[in-house]
């Protein structure tokens, strides 16, 4: 009895201390989460607020800004342009980046390290430098600036993202897997399709999604390389001179929603990849 | 027996580093051959060149009469069991095994049937639809074996096949692989750094040292008649003692080992008079009383090392070298029966158990 009570006495302060530490931890986490997500919630709330000026208190619920958004020709074109640019530059950068990563992984050649560093350089270069230098180059070759030149610019800047991610995954893949595949009679192409590709699939999806998002909201490179066409971030930026309108908040909310869907899709893919009963 | 694999003057250099140097080797059809040596001796490189994963710098490799030196792995009728098993993580066990058949153009149903047969052989037929990551190390090992033999290769290559298993399972798999070899009747070439594994499983063992073949022989030959101290030391344990030849005759050599006299019947007597004597610990025994003729080494017991089935006793000889004597501990015999630490003992060695090598440089 006395032994039991001493244990209680001894553990109670310890338990209290742990409780305090736990609630402290929860508080910090909540603050960090608020810092990250509060602006987004404010954006969403204002997009449904029945008032042109963005001030408290909220005056009422409306979907008016969404209706207006779908009548704004310029805005809709900008969204369309952004999708076009992001999709094309993602595809282009994957088409160039994946073979580049494979080559880097598979072959050793003189100057390989330098080549790898050069590939990574665009990630470190400010977009403004990439933009100006590509503008100069396109002018030199007599290209007309258009969405296509933006695509080329984005694809170049994003190459580093794709190559790094795919290369890192390839490095983690045991060499014995592709050796086993060729040992079992597969030629290099079959080995790539049946063994390498399924094992780097999640890296491809991840790099693709990231490229898409980066291209979608890219401003500096786009600023220099676009012709008359505007992408969504450029359009939003240009309307900012008149202040943030609730319409822009509505666009922001839609983008948040779509990003969420993309994230869910990628998570579902990754999870299924890890637990799947295999392909084929 | 006809040779299924012939290696002729195979060398592999990595820049200025020598991986394999001038190896000539014939492997008989149906043989269980083991390449044995410490890491970096070139044994894995040699195996990988037979498999086609690396190209020799010079030399030729023929597989049943055909020159395959520069053929890629997929064009060679050999299959490899990888050290890390290399099972495809995104496929089921059945798909893993059927992969090699699919590449051969064998139809889905027949491939499935053959995969089942192969799994039956390794006792895992109920696991056909499992994922590799759900299996234990031993099971993965068997799947890797099934995948390698399902294509019915002429030669099966095994790269350190048992190194990832724990001791008990390893012992069991040694016997299992040996039985599999007898059942399939194809040639096995295994790489290992574990001398027990080599002795237990192989028909013939190639001991390698810095890229070259140090000795080529049956397990018994290697153990009983090692050509060099390197081999004697790598396979089993050997006591080495510096000695001087005092008398040579047709069938016996007389030696002075730090003042004590030994005779040997070893037939490869080195040229010089300064030599090294090798004695296996289990070929030496303690003599009691005043009995026994020559071939005696006297010394003082310094330590007992208990191995369960045997007891190793360390004896310090007058010149300070340590000499091990192993004694089996059969039923009823305890370590207490061994000479006490600190006691003076006499060690008897039969003349046929004294090995002779060149002196150390």
Coordinates of C-alpha atoms in Angstrom, one line a residue:
Chain A
X1 CA 0.0 0.0 0.0
X2 CA 2.7 2.5 1.1
X3 CA 4.8 1.3 -1.8
X4 CA 2.0 2.0 -4.2
X5 CA 1.4 5.5 -2.9
X6 CA 5.1 6.4 -3.1
X7 CA 5.1 5.4 -6.7
X8 CA 2.1 7.6 -7.3
X9 CA 3.8 10.5 -5.5
X10 CA 6.9 9.9 -7.5
X11 CA 5.3 9.7 -10.9
X12 CA 2.7 12.5 -10.6
X13 CA 5.2 15.4 -11.1
X14 CA 6.8 13.6 -14.0
X15 CA 3.5 13.1 -15.6
X16 CA 2.6 16.7 -15.1
X17 CA 5.9 17.7 -16.7
X18 CA 5.3 15.5 -19.7
X19 CA 1.8 17.0 -20.1
X20 CA 3.2 20.5 -20.1
X21 CA 5.9 19.5 -22.6
X22 CA 3.2 17.9 -24.8
X23 CA 0.9 20.9 -24.7
X24 CA 3.9 23.2 -25.4
X25 CA 4.7 21.1 -28.4
X26 CA 1.1 21.1 -29.7
X27 CA 1.0 24.9 -29.3
X28 CA 4.2 25.3 -31.4
X29 CA 2.9 23.0 -34.1
X30 CA -0.4 24.9 -34.1
X31 CA 1.4 28.2 -34.5
X32 CA 3.5 26.9 -37.4
X33 CA 0.5 25.4 -39.1
X34 CA -1.4 28.7 -38.6
X35 CA 1.5 30.7 -40.1
X36 CA 1.5 28.4 -43.1
X37 CA -2.2 28.1 -43.7
X38 CA -4.0 31.1 -42.2
X39 CA -3.3 33.3 -45.3
X40 CA -4.9 30.6 -47.5
X41 CA -8.0 30.4 -45.2
X42 CA -8.3 34.2 -45.4
X43 CA -8.0 34.1 -49.1
X44 CA -10.8 31.5 -49.3
X45 CA -13.0 33.4 -46.9
X46 CA -12.7 36.7 -48.8
X47 CA -13.5 34.9 -52.0
X48 CA -17.0 34.2 -50.6
X49 CA -17.4 37.6 -48.9
X50 CA -20.1 39.9 -50.3
X51 CA -18.0 43.1 -50.4
X52 CA -15.6 44.6 -52.9
X53 CA -13.1 45.8 -50.3
X54 CA -11.1 43.3 -48.3
X55 CA -11.9 44.5 -44.8
X56 CA -13.4 43.1 -41.6
X57 CA -16.2 42.5 -40.7
X58 CA -17.4 40.1 -43.3
X59 CA -20.6 41.3 -44.8
X60 CA -22.3 38.2 -46.2
X61 CA -21.9 35.1 -48.3
X62 CA -21.9 35.2 -52.1
X63 CA -20.7 33.2 -55.1
X64 CA -20.8 36.4 -57.1
X65 CA -17.1 36.6 -57.6
X66 CA -17.0 33.1 -59.0
X67 CA -19.7 34.0 -61.5
X68 CA -17.9 37.1 -62.5
X69 CA -14.7 35.2 -62.9
X70 CA -16.2 32.9 -65.5
X71 CA -17.3 35.9 -67.5
X72 CA -13.9 37.6 -67.5
X73 CA -12.5 36.6 -70.9
X74 CA -9.0 37.9 -70.1
X75 CA -8.8 35.9 -66.9
X76 CA -10.1 32.7 -68.6
X77 CA -7.6 33.0 -71.4
X78 CA -4.8 33.5 -68.9
X79 CA -5.8 30.4 -67.0
X80 CA -5.9 28.5 -70.3
X81 CA -2.5 29.8 -71.3
X82 CA -1.0 28.8 -68.0
X83 CA -2.3 25.2 -68.4
X84 CA -1.0 25.1 -71.9
X85 CA 2.5 26.3 -70.8
X86 CA 2.7 24.2 -67.7
X87 CA 1.6 21.0 -69.5
X88 CA 3.9 21.5 -72.5
X89 CA 6.9 22.5 -70.5
X90 CA 6.4 19.6 -68.0
X91 CA 6.2 17.1 -70.9
X92 CA 9.2 18.6 -72.7
X93 CA 11.3 18.6 -69.6
X94 CA 10.4 15.0 -68.8
X95 CA 11.2 14.0 -72.3
X96 CA 14.7 15.5 -72.1
X97 CA 15.4 15.1 -68.4
X98 CA 14.6 11.4 -68.0
X99 CA 17.0 10.2 -70.7
X100 CA 19.6 12.7 -69.4
X101 CA 19.2 11.2 -65.9
X102 CA 19.5 7.7 -67.3
X103 CA 22.6 8.6 -69.2
X104 CA 24.2 10.2 -66.2
X105 CA 23.4 7.1 -64.1
X106 CA 24.5 4.5 -66.6
X107 CA 27.5 5.8 -68.4
X108 CA 30.7 7.3 -67.1
X109 CA 32.3 9.7 -69.5
X110 CA 35.0 12.3 -69.1
X111 CA 33.6 15.5 -67.6
X112 CA 30.6 13.7 -66.2
X113 CA 30.8 15.6 -62.9
X114 CA 31.0 18.9 -64.6
X115 CA 28.1 18.0 -66.9
X116 CA 26.0 17.1 -63.8
X117 CA 26.8 20.4 -62.1
X118 CA 26.0 22.3 -65.3
X119 CA 22.6 20.6 -65.4
X120 CA 21.9 21.8 -61.8
X121 CA 23.0 25.3 -62.5
X122 CA 19.6 26.6 -63.7
X123 CA 18.1 25.8 -60.3
X124 CA 20.6 28.1 -58.6
X125 CA 20.4 30.9 -61.3
X126 CA 17.8 33.6 -60.5
X127 CA 14.9 33.4 -62.9
X128 CA 15.7 36.9 -64.0
X129 CA 19.1 35.8 -65.4
X130 CA 17.6 32.8 -67.2
X131 CA 14.9 35.0 -68.6
X132 CA 17.2 37.8 -69.9
X133 CA 19.8 35.3 -71.3
X134 CA 17.1 33.3 -73.1
X135 CA 15.5 36.5 -74.4
X136 CA 18.8 37.5 -75.9
X137 CA 19.2 34.1 -77.5
X138 CA 15.7 34.1 -79.0
X139 CA 16.2 37.6 -80.3
X140 CA 19.6 36.6 -81.8
X141 CA 17.9 33.6 -83.6
X142 CA 15.1 35.8 -84.7
X143 CA 12.4 33.9 -82.7
X144 CA 9.0 35.7 -82.2
X145 CA 8.2 35.8 -78.5
X146 CA 5.1 33.7 -77.7
X147 CA 3.9 31.1 -75.3
X148 CA 6.1 28.6 -77.1
X149 CA 9.3 30.5 -76.1
X150 CA 7.9 30.6 -72.6
X151 CA 7.6 26.8 -72.8
X152 CA 11.2 26.5 -73.9
X153 CA 12.3 28.8 -71.1
X154 CA 10.4 26.9 -68.4
X155 CA 11.5 23.5 -69.7
X156 CA 15.1 24.6 -69.5
X157 CA 14.7 25.9 -66.0
X158 CA 12.8 22.8 -64.8
X159 CA 15.3 20.4 -66.3
X160 CA 17.4 20.5 -63.2
X161 CA 14.4 19.5 -61.1
X162 CA 13.6 16.5 -63.2
X163 CA 17.1 15.3 -63.6
X164 CA 18.0 15.6 -59.9
X165 CA 14.9 13.7 -58.8
X166 CA 15.1 10.9 -61.3
X167 CA 18.8 10.6 -60.9
X168 CA 18.5 10.4 -57.1
X169 CA 16.0 7.6 -57.5
X170 CA 18.1 5.7 -60.0
X171 CA 21.1 5.9 -57.7
X172 CA 19.0 4.3 -54.9
X173 CA 17.9 1.5 -57.2
X174 CA 20.3 -1.5 -56.7
X175 CA 22.4 -2.1 -59.8
X176 CA 21.7 -5.8 -59.4
X177 CA 18.0 -5.3 -60.5
X178 CA 18.9 -4.4 -64.0
X179 CA 21.7 -6.9 -64.1
X180 CA 19.3 -9.6 -63.0
X181 CA 16.9 -8.5 -65.8
X182 CA 19.5 -8.8 -68.5
X183 CA 20.7 -12.1 -66.9
X184 CA 17.2 -13.3 -67.4
X185 CA 17.2 -12.5 -71.1
X186 CA 16.0 -9.0 -71.4
X187 CA 17.6 -6.5 -73.7
X188 CA 18.3 -3.0 -72.4
X189 CA 15.0 -1.6 -73.7
X190 CA 13.0 -4.4 -72.1
X191 CA 15.0 -3.9 -68.9
X192 CA 14.1 -0.3 -68.9
X193 CA 10.4 -0.9 -69.6
X194 CA 9.9 -3.8 -67.2
X195 CA 12.3 -3.2 -64.4
X196 CA 13.7 0.4 -64.3
X197 CA 10.6 2.3 -65.2
X198 CA 8.2 0.7 -62.7
X199 CA 10.7 1.4 -60.0
X200 CA 11.3 5.1 -60.8
X201 CA 7.6 5.7 -61.6
X202 CA 6.9 7.6 -58.4
X203 CA 9.9 9.8 -58.9
X204 CA 8.6 10.6 -62.4
X205 CA 5.2 11.5 -61.1
X206 CA 6.6 13.6 -58.3
X207 CA 9.0 15.4 -60.6
X208 CA 6.2 15.9 -63.2
X209 CA 3.8 17.4 -60.6
X210 CA 6.5 19.6 -59.1
X211 CA 7.5 20.9 -62.6
X212 CA 3.9 21.6 -63.4
X213 CA 3.3 23.6 -60.3
X214 CA 6.6 25.5 -60.7
X215 CA 5.8 26.3 -64.3
X216 CA 2.2 27.3 -63.5
X217 CA 3.2 30.1 -61.1
X218 CA 6.5 31.2 -62.7
X219 CA 6.8 34.9 -63.3
X220 CA 10.4 36.1 -64.0
X221 CA 11.2 33.8 -66.9
X222 CA 7.7 34.3 -68.3
X223 CA 8.0 38.0 -68.0
X224 CA 10.9 38.2 -70.4
X225 CA 9.9 35.5 -72.8
X226 CA 6.2 35.9 -73.4
X227 CA 4.8 37.9 -76.3
X228 CA 1.3 39.4 -76.1
X229 CA -0.1 36.4 -74.3
X230 CA -0.4 36.4 -70.5
X231 CA -0.2 33.5 -68.1
X232 CA -2.3 33.5 -65.0
X233 CA 0.3 34.8 -62.5
X234 CA 1.2 37.5 -65.0
X235 CA -2.4 38.5 -65.3
X236 CA -2.9 38.6 -61.6
X237 CA 0.2 40.6 -61.2
X238 CA -0.9 43.1 -63.8
X239 CA -4.3 43.6 -62.1
X240 CA -2.7 44.1 -58.7
X241 CA -2.1 47.8 -59.6
X242 CA -5.8 48.2 -58.8
X243 CA -5.5 46.2 -55.6
X244 CA -6.5 42.7 -54.8
X245 CA -10.0 42.1 -56.1
X246 CA -12.3 39.4 -54.7
X247 CA -12.2 37.9 -58.1
X248 CA -8.5 37.2 -57.7
X249 CA -9.3 35.5 -54.4
X250 CA -11.8 33.3 -56.2
X251 CA -9.1 32.3 -58.7
X252 CA -6.7 31.6 -55.8
X253 CA -9.3 29.4 -54.1
X254 CA -9.8 27.4 -57.3
X255 CA -6.1 27.0 -57.6
X256 CA -5.8 25.8 -54.0
X257 CA -8.6 23.3 -54.6
X258 CA -6.9 22.0 -57.8
X259 CA -3.5 21.7 -56.0
X260 CA -5.2 19.8 -53.3
X261 CA -6.6 17.4 -55.8
X262 CA -3.2 17.0 -57.5
X263 CA -1.6 16.3 -54.1
X264 CA -4.2 13.7 -53.3
X265 CA -3.7 12.0 -56.6
X266 CA 0.0 11.8 -56.2
X267 CA -0.3 10.5 -52.6
X268 CA -2.8 7.8 -53.8
X269 CA -0.4 6.8 -56.6
X270 CA 2.6 6.6 -54.2
X271 CA 0.7 4.6 -51.7
X272 CA -0.7 2.2 -54.3
X273 CA 2.8 1.8 -55.7
X274 CA 4.1 0.7 -52.3
X275 CA 1.4 -1.8 -51.5
X276 CA 0.4 -2.9 -55.0
X277 CA 0.4 -6.5 -56.0
X278 CA 2.7 -5.6 -58.8
X279 CA 1.9 -4.5 -62.4
X280 CA 1.7 -6.6 -65.6
Chain B
X1 CA 34.4 -34.9 -68.4
X2 CA 34.0 -32.3 -71.2
X3 CA 34.6 -28.7 -70.2
X4 CA 31.5 -26.5 -70.3
X5 CA 33.4 -23.3 -69.6
X6 CA 36.9 -22.5 -70.6
X7 CA 38.6 -19.4 -69.5
X8 CA 41.8 -18.7 -71.3
X9 CA 44.3 -16.0 -70.2
X10 CA 41.6 -13.9 -68.6
X11 CA 42.8 -10.5 -67.2
X12 CA 40.7 -7.6 -66.0
X13 CA 42.4 -4.3 -65.2
X14 CA 40.7 -1.2 -63.9
X15 CA 43.1 1.5 -65.0
X16 CA 46.3 0.5 -63.3
X17 CA 44.5 -1.6 -60.7
X18 CA 44.6 -5.4 -61.4
X19 CA 41.3 -7.2 -60.8
X20 CA 42.1 -10.5 -62.3
X21 CA 45.4 -11.5 -63.8
X22 CA 46.1 -14.3 -66.3
X23 CA 43.5 -16.8 -65.2
X24 CA 43.3 -20.1 -67.1
X25 CA 40.4 -22.3 -65.9
X26 CA 38.3 -25.1 -67.3
X27 CA 35.0 -26.0 -65.6
X28 CA 33.7 -29.5 -66.2
X29 CA 30.1 -30.1 -67.1
X30 CA 28.0 -30.8 -64.0
X31 CA 30.7 -29.8 -61.6
X32 CA 30.2 -27.7 -58.4
X33 CA 33.1 -25.3 -58.5
X34 CA 33.8 -22.7 -55.9
X35 CA 36.0 -19.6 -56.2
X36 CA 37.3 -18.9 -52.7
X37 CA 39.2 -16.0 -51.4
X38 CA 39.1 -12.8 -49.3
X39 CA 37.4 -9.7 -50.6
X40 CA 39.3 -8.0 -53.4
X41 CA 41.0 -11.2 -54.6
X42 CA 39.1 -11.1 -57.9
X43 CA 36.7 -14.0 -57.4
X44 CA 33.6 -11.9 -57.9
X45 CA 35.1 -10.2 -61.0
X46 CA 35.8 -13.6 -62.5
X47 CA 32.2 -14.7 -61.9
X48 CA 30.8 -11.5 -63.3
X49 CA 32.9 -11.9 -66.4
X50 CA 31.5 -15.4 -66.9
X51 CA 28.0 -13.9 -66.4
X52 CA 28.7 -11.2 -68.9
X53 CA 28.4 -8.3 -66.5
X54 CA 32.0 -7.3 -67.0
X55 CA 34.2 -7.6 -70.1
X56 CA 37.7 -9.0 -69.6
X57 CA 40.6 -6.7 -70.6
X58 CA 42.2 -9.6 -72.4
X59 CA 41.5 -13.3 -72.8
X60 CA 38.6 -15.4 -74.0
X61 CA 35.7 -17.2 -72.4
X62 CA 33.9 -20.1 -74.1
X63 CA 30.7 -21.6 -73.1
X64 CA 30.2 -25.2 -74.4
X65 CA 32.6 -24.5 -77.3
X66 CA 31.1 -21.1 -78.3
X67 CA 33.1 -17.9 -77.7
X68 CA 31.0 -15.7 -75.5
X69 CA 33.7 -13.3 -74.4
X70 CA 31.9 -10.2 -75.7
X71 CA 28.3 -11.3 -75.5
X72 CA 26.0 -9.4 -73.2
X73 CA 24.3 -11.4 -70.3
X74 CA 21.0 -11.8 -72.1
X75 CA 22.8 -13.8 -74.9
X76 CA 24.5 -16.3 -72.6
X77 CA 23.0 -19.6 -71.4
X78 CA 24.0 -19.0 -67.8
X79 CA 22.0 -17.5 -65.0
X80 CA 23.1 -15.8 -61.8
X81 CA 21.9 -15.8 -58.3
X82 CA 22.8 -12.4 -56.9
X83 CA 24.2 -11.7 -53.5
X84 CA 21.3 -9.4 -52.6
X85 CA 18.8 -11.7 -54.5
X86 CA 17.8 -8.8 -56.8
X87 CA 14.2 -9.9 -56.8
X88 CA 12.1 -7.3 -58.6
X89 CA 10.2 -5.5 -55.9
X90 CA 7.2 -4.5 -58.1
X91 CA 6.4 -8.1 -59.1
X92 CA 5.0 -11.1 -57.3
X93 CA 7.1 -14.1 -56.7
X94 CA 5.4 -15.9 -59.6
X95 CA 6.0 -12.9 -61.9
X96 CA 9.6 -12.7 -60.8
X97 CA 10.2 -16.4 -61.8
X98 CA 8.2 -16.1 -65.0
X99 CA 10.1 -13.0 -66.1
X100 CA 13.0 -15.0 -67.6
X101 CA 10.5 -17.2 -69.4
X102 CA 8.5 -14.2 -70.7
X103 CA 11.8 -12.9 -72.2
X104 CA 12.2 -16.2 -73.9
X105 CA 8.8 -15.8 -75.5
X106 CA 7.1 -18.5 -73.5
X107 CA 3.4 -18.1 -73.2
X108 CA 1.7 -16.9 -70.0
X109 CA 0.1 -20.2 -69.0
X110 CA 3.2 -22.3 -69.7
X111 CA 5.3 -19.8 -67.9
X112 CA 3.0 -19.9 -64.9
X113 CA 3.2 -23.7 -64.9
X114 CA 7.0 -23.7 -65.1
X115 CA 7.2 -21.1 -62.3
X116 CA 5.0 -23.4 -60.2
X117 CA 7.3 -26.3 -60.9
X118 CA 10.4 -24.3 -60.0
X119 CA 8.7 -23.1 -56.7
X120 CA 7.7 -26.7 -56.0
X121 CA 11.4 -27.6 -56.2
X122 CA 12.4 -25.0 -53.6
X123 CA 9.3 -25.7 -51.5
X124 CA 7.5 -22.4 -51.8
X125 CA 4.7 -23.2 -54.2
X126 CA 2.1 -21.6 -51.9
X127 CA 3.9 -18.3 -52.0
X128 CA 3.5 -17.7 -55.7
X129 CA 1.3 -14.7 -55.4
X130 CA 3.2 -13.0 -52.5
X131 CA 5.4 -9.9 -52.8
X132 CA 9.1 -10.3 -52.2
X133 CA 9.1 -7.8 -49.4
X134 CA 6.7 -10.1 -47.5
X135 CA 9.2 -12.9 -47.4
X136 CA 12.0 -13.8 -45.0
X137 CA 15.7 -13.9 -46.1
X138 CA 15.7 -17.6 -46.6
X139 CA 12.5 -17.5 -48.7
X140 CA 13.9 -14.7 -50.9
X141 CA 17.0 -16.8 -51.4
X142 CA 14.9 -19.8 -52.6
X143 CA 12.8 -17.6 -54.9
X144 CA 16.1 -16.2 -56.4
X145 CA 17.2 -19.8 -56.9
X146 CA 14.0 -20.8 -58.5
X147 CA 14.1 -17.7 -60.8
X148 CA 17.7 -18.6 -61.8
X149 CA 17.1 -22.2 -62.6
X150 CA 13.7 -21.9 -64.3
X151 CA 15.3 -21.0 -67.6
X152 CA 17.3 -24.3 -67.4
X153 CA 20.7 -22.7 -67.9
X154 CA 23.8 -24.7 -68.6
X155 CA 25.6 -23.0 -65.8
X156 CA 24.3 -21.5 -62.6
X157 CA 26.4 -18.7 -61.1
X158 CA 26.1 -18.1 -57.3
X159 CA 27.5 -14.8 -56.0
X160 CA 28.0 -15.2 -52.2
X161 CA 24.6 -16.9 -52.1
X162 CA 24.5 -17.4 -48.3
X163 CA 26.3 -14.4 -46.9
X164 CA 23.0 -12.6 -46.0
X165 CA 21.6 -15.4 -44.0
X166 CA 22.1 -16.1 -40.3
X167 CA 24.4 -19.0 -39.2
X168 CA 21.8 -21.7 -38.7
X169 CA 20.0 -21.0 -41.9
X170 CA 23.3 -20.8 -43.8
X171 CA 24.2 -24.3 -42.7
X172 CA 20.9 -25.6 -43.8
X173 CA 21.0 -23.9 -47.2
X174 CA 24.5 -25.2 -47.8
X175 CA 23.2 -28.7 -47.8
X176 CA 20.1 -27.7 -49.7
X177 CA 22.0 -26.1 -52.5
X178 CA 24.3 -29.1 -52.7
X179 CA 21.2 -31.4 -53.1
X180 CA 19.8 -29.0 -55.7
X181 CA 23.0 -29.3 -57.6
X182 CA 22.8 -33.1 -57.5
X183 CA 19.2 -33.0 -58.6
X184 CA 19.6 -30.6 -61.5
X185 CA 22.8 -32.0 -62.8
X186 CA 23.9 -28.6 -64.2
X187 CA 27.2 -26.8 -63.5
X188 CA 27.3 -24.6 -60.4
X189 CA 30.0 -21.9 -60.0
X190 CA 29.9 -20.3 -56.6
X191 CA 31.8 -17.4 -55.1
X192 CA 32.4 -17.2 -51.4
X193 CA 34.9 -16.0 -48.8
X194 CA 33.7 -18.6 -46.3
X195 CA 36.0 -21.6 -46.3
X196 CA 33.5 -23.9 -44.6
X197 CA 31.0 -23.2 -47.3
X198 CA 33.6 -24.1 -50.0
X199 CA 34.6 -27.3 -48.3
X200 CA 31.0 -28.5 -47.6
X201 CA 29.5 -27.8 -51.0
X202 CA 32.1 -28.0 -53.7
X203 CA 33.5 -30.8 -55.9
X204 CA 36.5 -28.5 -56.7
X205 CA 37.7 -25.3 -55.1
X206 CA 39.8 -22.5 -56.7
X207 CA 41.6 -20.4 -54.1
X208 CA 42.3 -17.0 -55.4
X209 CA 44.9 -14.5 -54.2
X210 CA 45.3 -10.9 -55.6
X211 CA 43.7 -11.8 -59.0
X212 CA 45.5 -15.0 -59.5
X213 CA 44.7 -18.7 -58.8
X214 CA 46.6 -19.7 -55.7
X215 CA 45.5 -23.3 -55.8
X216 CA 43.0 -25.5 -57.7
X217 CA 41.9 -28.8 -56.2
X218 CA 39.3 -30.8 -54.4
X219 CA 38.4 -29.8 -50.8
X220 CA 40.5 -32.6 -49.4
X221 CA 43.6 -31.7 -51.5
X222 CA 43.4 -28.1 -50.5
X223 CA 43.1 -29.0 -46.8
X224 CA 45.6 -31.8 -46.7
X225 CA 48.1 -30.4 -49.2
X226 CA 48.0 -26.7 -49.3
X227 CA 50.6 -25.3 -51.8
X228 CA 51.3 -22.1 -50.0
X229 CA 51.0 -20.7 -46.5
X230 CA 48.3 -18.4 -47.9
X231 CA 46.1 -21.4 -48.8
X232 CA 47.0 -23.2 -45.6
X233 CA 46.0 -20.2 -43.6
X234 CA 42.9 -19.4 -45.6
X235 CA 41.4 -22.9 -45.4
X236 CA 41.4 -24.0 -41.8
X237 CA 43.9 -22.9 -39.2
X238 CA 47.6 -23.6 -39.4
X239 CA 50.5 -23.2 -36.9
X240 CA 53.5 -21.7 -38.7
X241 CA 57.0 -22.2 -37.2
X242 CA 60.2 -21.0 -38.7
X243 CA 62.6 -23.9 -39.2
X244 CA 65.9 -24.9 -40.8
X245 CA 66.5 -28.1 -42.9
X246 CA 69.3 -30.1 -41.3
X247 CA 69.1 -33.3 -43.4
X248 CA 67.4 -34.2 -46.7
X249 CA 66.8 -37.8 -47.9
X250 CA 64.5 -39.5 -50.4
X251 CA 61.5 -39.8 -48.2
X252 CA 62.2 -37.8 -45.1
X253 CA 63.4 -34.4 -44.2
X254 CA 64.9 -33.5 -40.9
X255 CA 64.2 -30.1 -39.4
X256 CA 65.5 -27.9 -36.6
X257 CA 62.6 -25.9 -35.2
X258 CA 64.0 -23.5 -32.7
X259 CA 66.2 -26.2 -31.2
X260 CA 63.7 -29.0 -31.3
X261 CA 63.9 -31.7 -34.0
X262 CA 61.0 -32.6 -36.3
X263 CA 61.0 -34.9 -39.3
X264 CA 58.5 -34.7 -42.2
X265 CA 57.4 -36.9 -45.1
X266 CA 56.1 -33.9 -47.0
X267 CA 57.0 -34.4 -50.7
X268 CA 57.4 -30.7 -51.7
X269 CA 60.6 -29.7 -50.1
X270 CA 61.7 -26.1 -50.7
X271 CA 65.1 -25.4 -52.2
X272 CA 66.6 -23.2 -49.5
X273 CA 67.4 -24.4 -46.0
X274 CA 65.4 -21.7 -44.3
X275 CA 61.8 -22.9 -44.4
X276 CA 58.4 -22.6 -42.6
X277 CA 56.8 -25.6 -41.0
X278 CA 53.0 -25.8 -40.9
X279 CA 51.0 -28.0 -38.5
X280 CA 47.2 -28.1 -38.3
X281 CA 46.0 -27.8 -34.7
X282 CA 43.9 -30.9 -34.9
X283 CA 46.8 -33.0 -36.2
X284 CA 48.8 -32.4 -33.1
X285 CA 48.2 -34.0 -29.7
X286 CA 49.5 -34.0 -26.2
X287 CA 51.7 -36.8 -25.2
X288 CA 51.5 -38.1 -21.6
X289 CA 54.2 -39.8 -19.6
X290 CA 57.6 -40.6 -21.0
X291 CA 56.2 -42.6 -24.0
X292 CA 56.6 -41.7 -27.6
X293 CA 59.5 -41.5 -30.1
X294 CA 60.7 -38.2 -31.8
X295 CA 58.7 -35.4 -33.4
X296 CA 58.0 -33.7 -30.1
X297 CA 57.6 -30.0 -29.4
X298 CA 57.8 -29.0 -25.8
X299 CA 56.1 -25.9 -24.3
X300 CA 54.0 -24.3 -21.7
X301 CA 50.2 -24.2 -21.7
X302 CA 49.0 -20.5 -21.8
X303 CA 45.3 -20.6 -22.6
X304 CA 42.2 -22.7 -23.3
X305 CA 39.6 -21.7 -25.9
X306 CA 36.4 -23.6 -25.6
X307 CA 34.5 -24.3 -28.9
X308 CA 31.9 -26.7 -27.6
X309 CA 32.7 -29.6 -29.8
X310 CA 36.4 -29.1 -29.4
X311 CA 38.9 -27.4 -27.1
X312 CA 41.8 -25.3 -28.4
X313 CA 44.8 -25.1 -26.2
X314 CA 47.4 -22.5 -26.8
X315 CA 51.0 -23.6 -26.0
X316 CA 54.0 -21.2 -25.9
X317 CA 57.1 -22.8 -27.4
X318 CA 60.5 -22.0 -26.0
X319 CA 61.2 -19.4 -28.7
X320 CA 58.0 -17.6 -27.8
X321 CA 55.7 -18.7 -30.7
X322 CA 52.2 -19.7 -29.9
X323 CA 51.1 -23.1 -31.0
X324 CA 47.5 -24.3 -31.0
X325 CA 46.4 -27.9 -30.3
X326 CA 42.8 -28.8 -31.0
X327 CA 41.2 -31.8 -29.2
X328 CA 37.7 -33.0 -29.9
X329 CA 35.5 -33.3 -26.9
X330 CA 33.5 -36.4 -27.4
X331 CA 30.8 -37.6 -25.0
X332 CA 32.1 -37.6 -21.4
X333 CA 35.2 -35.7 -22.1
X334 CA 35.4 -32.3 -20.5
X335 CA 37.7 -29.4 -20.8
X336 CA 39.0 -30.3 -17.3
X337 CA 40.8 -33.2 -18.9
X338 CA 43.1 -30.9 -20.8
X339 CA 46.5 -30.0 -19.4
X340 CA 46.3 -27.2 -16.9
X341 CA 47.4 -23.7 -17.7
X342 CA 51.0 -23.1 -16.8
X343 CA 51.9 -26.8 -17.0
X344 CA 54.8 -28.1 -19.2
X345 CA 53.6 -30.2 -22.0
X346 CA 54.9 -32.2 -24.9
X347 CA 53.2 -32.1 -28.3
X348 CA 53.4 -35.0 -30.7
X349 CA 53.1 -34.6 -34.5
X350 CA 53.2 -37.4 -37.0
X351 CA 55.8 -36.9 -39.8
X352 CA 53.1 -37.0 -42.4
X353 CA 51.3 -34.1 -40.8
X354 CA 54.2 -31.7 -41.0
X355 CA 53.7 -29.3 -43.9
X356 CA 56.7 -27.5 -45.5
X357 CA 56.7 -24.0 -47.1
X358 CA 59.2 -21.4 -48.2
X359 CA 60.4 -19.2 -45.5
X360 CA 58.8 -15.7 -45.1
X361 CA 60.6 -13.0 -46.9

